[in-house]
Amino acid sequence: MTVLFDAAKLGSWLGYSTGDVDDDQCAAVLEVVEGWILGATGWNDIPAEPAKPLRAWALELGGIAYENPTSQTDDQTDLVRSSWRDRRSQILAEIRTWSQSNGSAVGGQLSPRGSFPPARPYPDPADRRYPFGLRP
C-alpha cells in the first residue's frame, strides 16, 4: 500500500506538537487526499513509488483536509480569516497538468521514451520498399 505521508509528517507540516495528529485521523485524511488525486488524474490507484512532487502536493492537500474537514471555502473568527477552496483547486490543477505531461494521466498524451534515430527526409527514394514486390 502506498503511503503519501504519515501522521508525524502531517503534524509537522501543520506545525503541531508531536502526537497531536493520530494515525486514525491521518488515515481518514489520506483517504480523502487520495480520492482528490485519483479524481484529478483519472488513475485507478496511487503509484507504488509516488514522485516527490506528488508527495509534496499530497501533504499540502492533507493539511487542507485536516484543517477543513467540512470543505468550507473560507472561515473567519474575529480578525483571523482562512481560505482553502482556491488553493485546493490550484493544487489539483497542477497535479492534473503534471500527470498529463508525463503521460500518466488517463487521457494524457504519451510521449516516447528512449533514444530514436532522426527521421528521414520525405520522400526517401534511396530506400523505397514496395509491398509484395509490386512496382509502379
mmCIF file with all atom_site columns, C-alpha atoms in Angstrom:
data_model
loop_
_atom_site.group_PDB
_atom_site.id
_atom_site.type_symbol
_atom_site.label_atom_id
_atom_site.label_alt_id
_atom_site.label_comp_id
_atom_site.label_asym_id
_atom_site.label_entity_id
_atom_site.label_seq_id
_atom_site.pdbx_PDB_ins_code
_atom_site.Cartn_x
_atom_site.Cartn_y
_atom_site.Cartn_z
_atom_site.occupancy
_atom_site.B_iso_or_equiv
_atom_site.pdbx_formal_charge
_atom_site.auth_seq_id
_atom_site.auth_comp_id
_atom_site.auth_asym_id
_atom_site.auth_atom_id
_atom_site.pdbx_PDB_model_num
ATOM 1   C CA . MET A 1 1   ? 0.000   0.000  0.000   1.00 0.00 ? 1   MET A CA 1
ATOM 2   C CA . THR A 1 2   ? 1.285   3.408  -0.970  1.00 0.00 ? 2   THR A CA 1
ATOM 3   C CA . VAL A 1 3   ? 1.658   5.944  1.814   1.00 0.00 ? 3   VAL A CA 1
ATOM 4   C CA . LEU A 1 4   ? 1.919   9.535  0.669   1.00 0.00 ? 4   LEU A CA 1
ATOM 5   C CA . PHE A 1 5   ? 2.522   10.824 4.217   1.00 0.00 ? 5   PHE A CA 1
ATOM 6   C CA . ASP A 1 6   ? 2.124   9.702  7.820   1.00 0.00 ? 6   ASP A CA 1
ATOM 7   C CA . ALA A 1 7   ? 0.673   11.294 10.960  1.00 0.00 ? 7   ALA A CA 1
ATOM 8   C CA . ALA A 1 8   ? 4.044   12.625 12.136  1.00 0.00 ? 8   ALA A CA 1
ATOM 9   C CA . LYS A 1 9   ? 4.765   14.310 8.798   1.00 0.00 ? 9   LYS A CA 1
ATOM 10  C CA . LEU A 1 10  ? 1.243   15.796 8.612   1.00 0.00 ? 10  LEU A CA 1
ATOM 11  C CA . GLY A 1 11  ? 1.510   17.116 12.178  1.00 0.00 ? 11  GLY A CA 1
ATOM 12  C CA . SER A 1 12  ? 4.911   18.599 11.457  1.00 0.00 ? 12  SER A CA 1
ATOM 13  C CA . TRP A 1 13  ? 3.638   20.271 8.260   1.00 0.00 ? 13  TRP A CA 1
ATOM 14  C CA . LEU A 1 14  ? 0.770   21.833 10.206  1.00 0.00 ? 14  LEU A CA 1
ATOM 15  C CA . GLY A 1 15  ? 3.094   22.983 13.000  1.00 0.00 ? 15  GLY A CA 1
ATOM 16  C CA . TYR A 1 16  ? 1.517   20.804 15.689  1.00 0.00 ? 16  TYR A CA 1
ATOM 17  C CA . SER A 1 17  ? 3.273   19.156 18.593  1.00 0.00 ? 17  SER A CA 1
ATOM 18  C CA . THR A 1 18  ? 4.342   15.542 18.213  1.00 0.00 ? 18  THR A CA 1
ATOM 19  C CA . GLY A 1 19  ? 1.370   13.220 18.680  1.00 0.00 ? 19  GLY A CA 1
ATOM 20  C CA . ASP A 1 20  ? -1.345  15.834 18.041  1.00 0.00 ? 20  ASP A CA 1
ATOM 21  C CA . VAL A 1 21  ? -2.360  14.057 14.820  1.00 0.00 ? 21  VAL A CA 1
ATOM 22  C CA . ASP A 1 22  ? -3.110  10.387 15.474  1.00 0.00 ? 22  ASP A CA 1
ATOM 23  C CA . ASP A 1 23  ? -2.946  7.522  12.983  1.00 0.00 ? 23  ASP A CA 1
ATOM 24  C CA . ASP A 1 24  ? -6.737  7.173  12.649  1.00 0.00 ? 24  ASP A CA 1
ATOM 25  C CA . GLN A 1 25  ? -7.142  10.846 11.788  1.00 0.00 ? 25  GLN A CA 1
ATOM 26  C CA . CYS A 1 26  ? -4.271  10.624 9.320   1.00 0.00 ? 26  CYS A CA 1
ATOM 27  C CA . ALA A 1 27  ? -5.777  7.523  7.649   1.00 0.00 ? 27  ALA A CA 1
ATOM 28  C CA . ALA A 1 28  ? -9.073  9.355  7.116   1.00 0.00 ? 28  ALA A CA 1
ATOM 29  C CA . VAL A 1 29  ? -7.263  12.386 5.686   1.00 0.00 ? 29  VAL A CA 1
ATOM 30  C CA . LEU A 1 30  ? -5.190  10.135 3.408   1.00 0.00 ? 30  LEU A CA 1
ATOM 31  C CA . GLU A 1 31  ? -8.358  8.547  2.041   1.00 0.00 ? 31  GLU A CA 1
ATOM 32  C CA . VAL A 1 32  ? -9.757  11.966 1.158   1.00 0.00 ? 32  VAL A CA 1
ATOM 33  C CA . VAL A 1 33  ? -6.480  13.172 -0.376  1.00 0.00 ? 33  VAL A CA 1
ATOM 34  C CA . GLU A 1 34  ? -6.105  10.012 -2.462  1.00 0.00 ? 34  GLU A CA 1
ATOM 35  C CA . GLY A 1 35  ? -9.667  10.479 -3.704  1.00 0.00 ? 35  GLY A CA 1
ATOM 36  C CA . TRP A 1 36  ? -8.921  14.038 -4.771  1.00 0.00 ? 36  TRP A CA 1
ATOM 37  C CA . ILE A 1 37  ? -5.724  12.968 -6.569  1.00 0.00 ? 37  ILE A CA 1
ATOM 38  C CA . LEU A 1 38  ? -7.377  9.995  -8.287  1.00 0.00 ? 38  LEU A CA 1
ATOM 39  C CA . GLY A 1 39  ? -10.217 12.236 -9.409  1.00 0.00 ? 39  GLY A CA 1
ATOM 40  C CA . ALA A 1 40  ? -7.800  14.804 -10.850 1.00 0.00 ? 40  ALA A CA 1
ATOM 41  C CA . THR A 1 41  ? -5.649  12.270 -12.713 1.00 0.00 ? 41  THR A CA 1
ATOM 42  C CA . GLY A 1 42  ? -8.116  9.538  -13.651 1.00 0.00 ? 42  GLY A CA 1
ATOM 43  C CA . TRP A 1 43  ? -5.832  6.905  -12.113 1.00 0.00 ? 43  TRP A CA 1
ATOM 44  C CA . ASN A 1 44  ? -7.253  3.769  -10.515 1.00 0.00 ? 44  ASN A CA 1
ATOM 45  C CA . ASP A 1 45  ? -4.642  3.809  -7.759  1.00 0.00 ? 45  ASP A CA 1
ATOM 46  C CA . ILE A 1 46  ? -1.753  5.894  -6.460  1.00 0.00 ? 46  ILE A CA 1
ATOM 47  C CA . PRO A 1 47  ? 1.610   4.705  -7.899  1.00 0.00 ? 47  PRO A CA 1
ATOM 48  C CA . ALA A 1 48  ? 3.617   2.367  -5.659  1.00 0.00 ? 48  ALA A CA 1
ATOM 49  C CA . GLU A 1 49  ? 6.546   4.797  -5.710  1.00 0.00 ? 49  GLU A CA 1
ATOM 50  C CA . PRO A 1 50  ? 4.956   8.258  -5.891  1.00 0.00 ? 50  PRO A CA 1
ATOM 51  C CA . ALA A 1 51  ? 7.149   11.016 -7.289  1.00 0.00 ? 51  ALA A CA 1
ATOM 52  C CA . LYS A 1 52  ? 8.391   13.721 -4.945  1.00 0.00 ? 52  LYS A CA 1
ATOM 53  C CA . PRO A 1 53  ? 6.073   16.438 -6.366  1.00 0.00 ? 53  PRO A CA 1
ATOM 54  C CA . LEU A 1 54  ? 3.064   14.171 -5.839  1.00 0.00 ? 54  LEU A CA 1
ATOM 55  C CA . ARG A 1 55  ? 4.046   13.507 -2.217  1.00 0.00 ? 55  ARG A CA 1
ATOM 56  C CA . ALA A 1 56  ? 4.521   17.241 -1.594  1.00 0.00 ? 56  ALA A CA 1
ATOM 57  C CA . TRP A 1 57  ? 1.139   18.118 -3.116  1.00 0.00 ? 57  TRP A CA 1
ATOM 58  C CA . ALA A 1 58  ? -0.485  15.303 -1.153  1.00 0.00 ? 58  ALA A CA 1
ATOM 59  C CA . LEU A 1 59  ? 0.950   16.622 2.109   1.00 0.00 ? 59  LEU A CA 1
ATOM 60  C CA . GLU A 1 60  ? -0.378  20.107 1.387   1.00 0.00 ? 60  GLU A CA 1
ATOM 61  C CA . LEU A 1 61  ? -3.772  18.663 0.432   1.00 0.00 ? 61  LEU A CA 1
ATOM 62  C CA . GLY A 1 62  ? -3.649  16.648 3.663   1.00 0.00 ? 62  GLY A CA 1
ATOM 63  C CA . GLY A 1 63  ? -3.190  19.840 5.639   1.00 0.00 ? 63  GLY A CA 1
ATOM 64  C CA . ILE A 1 64  ? -6.197  21.364 3.883   1.00 0.00 ? 64  ILE A CA 1
ATOM 65  C CA . ALA A 1 65  ? -8.320  18.260 4.517   1.00 0.00 ? 65  ALA A CA 1
ATOM 66  C CA . TYR A 1 66  ? -7.244  18.034 8.170   1.00 0.00 ? 66  TYR A CA 1
ATOM 67  C CA . GLU A 1 67  ? -7.837  21.690 8.949   1.00 0.00 ? 67  GLU A CA 1
ATOM 68  C CA . ASN A 1 68  ? -11.047 21.865 6.911   1.00 0.00 ? 68  ASN A CA 1
ATOM 69  C CA . PRO A 1 69  ? -12.872 18.512 7.073   1.00 0.00 ? 69  PRO A CA 1
ATOM 70  C CA . THR A 1 70  ? -16.221 20.018 6.044   1.00 0.00 ? 70  THR A CA 1
ATOM 71  C CA . SER A 1 71  ? -14.748 21.622 2.894   1.00 0.00 ? 71  SER A CA 1
ATOM 72  C CA . GLN A 1 72  ? -15.726 25.164 3.747   1.00 0.00 ? 72  GLN A CA 1
ATOM 73  C CA . THR A 1 73  ? -14.443 27.668 1.229   1.00 0.00 ? 73  THR A CA 1
ATOM 74  C CA . ASP A 1 74  ? -13.407 30.100 3.953   1.00 0.00 ? 74  ASP A CA 1
ATOM 75  C CA . ASP A 1 75  ? -13.730 30.731 7.671   1.00 0.00 ? 75  ASP A CA 1
ATOM 76  C CA . GLN A 1 76  ? -13.439 33.846 9.797   1.00 0.00 ? 76  GLN A CA 1
ATOM 77  C CA . THR A 1 77  ? -13.107 34.245 13.553  1.00 0.00 ? 77  THR A CA 1
ATOM 78  C CA . ASP A 1 78  ? -12.608 37.810 14.777  1.00 0.00 ? 78  ASP A CA 1
ATOM 79  C CA . LEU A 1 79  ? -9.609  39.087 12.810  1.00 0.00 ? 79  LEU A CA 1
ATOM 80  C CA . VAL A 1 80  ? -8.403  35.695 11.513  1.00 0.00 ? 80  VAL A CA 1
ATOM 81  C CA . ARG A 1 81  ? -9.658  34.570 8.128   1.00 0.00 ? 81  ARG A CA 1
ATOM 82  C CA . SER A 1 82  ? -8.728  31.333 6.327   1.00 0.00 ? 82  SER A CA 1
ATOM 83  C CA . SER A 1 83  ? -9.481  30.343 2.743   1.00 0.00 ? 83  SER A CA 1
ATOM 84  C CA . TRP A 1 84  ? -8.988  26.856 1.310   1.00 0.00 ? 84  TRP A CA 1
ATOM 85  C CA . ARG A 1 85  ? -11.008 26.179 -1.816  1.00 0.00 ? 85  ARG A CA 1
ATOM 86  C CA . ASP A 1 86  ? -8.852  28.139 -4.210  1.00 0.00 ? 86  ASP A CA 1
ATOM 87  C CA . ARG A 1 87  ? -5.570  26.524 -3.107  1.00 0.00 ? 87  ARG A CA 1
ATOM 88  C CA . ARG A 1 88  ? -7.039  23.019 -3.272  1.00 0.00 ? 88  ARG A CA 1
ATOM 89  C CA . SER A 1 89  ? -8.222  23.694 -6.831  1.00 0.00 ? 89  SER A CA 1
ATOM 90  C CA . GLN A 1 90  ? -4.794  25.078 -7.759  1.00 0.00 ? 90  GLN A CA 1
ATOM 91  C CA . ILE A 1 91  ? -3.004  22.001 -6.413  1.00 0.00 ? 91  ILE A CA 1
ATOM 92  C CA . LEU A 1 92  ? -5.361  19.584 -8.184  1.00 0.00 ? 92  LEU A CA 1
ATOM 93  C CA . ALA A 1 93  ? -4.899  21.507 -11.453 1.00 0.00 ? 93  ALA A CA 1
ATOM 94  C CA . GLU A 1 94  ? -1.110  21.265 -11.013 1.00 0.00 ? 94  GLU A CA 1
ATOM 95  C CA . ILE A 1 95  ? -1.370  17.520 -10.368 1.00 0.00 ? 95  ILE A CA 1
ATOM 96  C CA . ARG A 1 96  ? -3.574  17.073 -13.449 1.00 0.00 ? 96  ARG A CA 1
ATOM 97  C CA . THR A 1 97  ? -1.142  19.027 -15.643 1.00 0.00 ? 97  THR A CA 1
ATOM 98  C CA . TRP A 1 98  ? 1.871   17.197 -14.211 1.00 0.00 ? 98  TRP A CA 1
ATOM 99  C CA . SER A 1 99  ? 0.322   13.756 -14.721 1.00 0.00 ? 99  SER A CA 1
ATOM 100 C CA . GLN A 1 100 ? -0.689  14.605 -18.292 1.00 0.00 ? 100 GLN A CA 1
ATOM 101 C CA . SER A 1 101 ? 2.748   15.955 -19.160 1.00 0.00 ? 101 SER A CA 1
ATOM 102 C CA . ASN A 1 102 ? 4.470   12.744 -18.080 1.00 0.00 ? 102 ASN A CA 1
ATOM 103 C CA . GLY A 1 103 ? 1.851   10.583 -19.798 1.00 0.00 ? 103 GLY A CA 1
ATOM 104 C CA . SER A 1 104 ? 0.500   9.001  -16.653 1.00 0.00 ? 104 SER A CA 1
ATOM 105 C CA . ALA A 1 105 ? -2.950  10.591 -16.612 1.00 0.00 ? 105 ALA A CA 1
ATOM 106 C CA . VAL A 1 106 ? -5.876  8.792  -18.168 1.00 0.00 ? 106 VAL A CA 1
ATOM 107 C CA . GLY A 1 107 ? -6.378  10.513 -21.487 1.00 0.00 ? 107 GLY A CA 1
ATOM 108 C CA . GLY A 1 108 ? -2.970  12.157 -21.238 1.00 0.00 ? 108 GLY A CA 1
ATOM 109 C CA . GLN A 1 109 ? -0.697  12.131 -24.233 1.00 0.00 ? 109 GLN A CA 1
ATOM 110 C CA . LEU A 1 110 ? 2.002   9.517  -24.071 1.00 0.00 ? 110 LEU A CA 1
ATOM 111 C CA . SER A 1 111 ? 5.463   10.612 -25.031 1.00 0.00 ? 111 SER A CA 1
ATOM 112 C CA . PRO A 1 112 ? 8.110   8.261  -26.413 1.00 0.00 ? 112 PRO A CA 1
ATOM 113 C CA . ARG A 1 113 ? 10.780  7.032  -24.047 1.00 0.00 ? 113 ARG A CA 1
ATOM 114 C CA . GLY A 1 114 ? 14.243  6.075  -25.178 1.00 0.00 ? 114 GLY A CA 1
ATOM 115 C CA . SER A 1 115 ? 16.568  7.026  -27.994 1.00 0.00 ? 115 SER A CA 1
ATOM 116 C CA . PHE A 1 116 ? 15.332  7.098  -31.563 1.00 0.00 ? 116 PHE A CA 1
ATOM 117 C CA . PRO A 1 117 ? 17.184  7.816  -34.808 1.00 0.00 ? 117 PRO A CA 1
ATOM 118 C CA . PRO A 1 118 ? 16.297  11.039 -36.607 1.00 0.00 ? 118 PRO A CA 1
ATOM 119 C CA . ALA A 1 119 ? 13.517  10.801 -39.166 1.00 0.00 ? 119 ALA A CA 1
ATOM 120 C CA . ARG A 1 120 ? 14.488  10.511 -42.823 1.00 0.00 ? 120 ARG A CA 1
ATOM 121 C CA . PRO A 1 121 ? 13.502  13.347 -45.109 1.00 0.00 ? 121 PRO A CA 1
ATOM 122 C CA . TYR A 1 122 ? 10.378  12.812 -47.193 1.00 0.00 ? 122 TYR A CA 1
ATOM 123 C CA . PRO A 1 123 ? 10.389  11.265 -49.740 1.00 0.00 ? 123 PRO A CA 1
ATOM 124 C CA . ASP A 1 124 ? 13.312  8.910  -49.363 1.00 0.00 ? 124 ASP A CA 1
ATOM 125 C CA . PRO A 1 125 ? 13.883  7.499  -52.868 1.00 0.00 ? 125 PRO A CA 1
ATOM 126 C CA . ALA A 1 126 ? 17.061  5.624  -51.939 1.00 0.00 ? 126 ALA A CA 1
ATOM 127 C CA . ASP A 1 127 ? 15.302  3.140  -49.657 1.00 0.00 ? 127 ASP A CA 1
ATOM 128 C CA . ARG A 1 128 ? 11.780  2.795  -51.000 1.00 0.00 ? 128 ARG A CA 1
ATOM 129 C CA . ARG A 1 129 ? 10.136  -0.585 -50.477 1.00 0.00 ? 129 ARG A CA 1
ATOM 130 C CA . TYR A 1 130 ? 7.033   -1.776 -52.280 1.00 0.00 ? 130 TYR A CA 1
ATOM 131 C CA . PRO A 1 131 ? 4.587   -4.290 -50.838 1.00 0.00 ? 131 PRO A CA 1
ATOM 132 C CA . PHE A 1 132 ? 4.553   -7.735 -52.397 1.00 0.00 ? 132 PHE A CA 1
ATOM 133 C CA . GLY A 1 133 ? 7.252   -6.822 -54.885 1.00 0.00 ? 133 GLY A CA 1
ATOM 134 C CA . LEU A 1 134 ? 4.877   -4.616 -56.867 1.00 0.00 ? 134 LEU A CA 1
ATOM 135 C CA . ARG A 1 135 ? 6.408   -1.616 -58.539 1.00 0.00 ? 135 ARG A CA 1
ATOM 136 C CA . PRO A 1 136 ? 4.538   1.323  -60.013 1.00 0.00 ? 136 PRO A CA 1
#
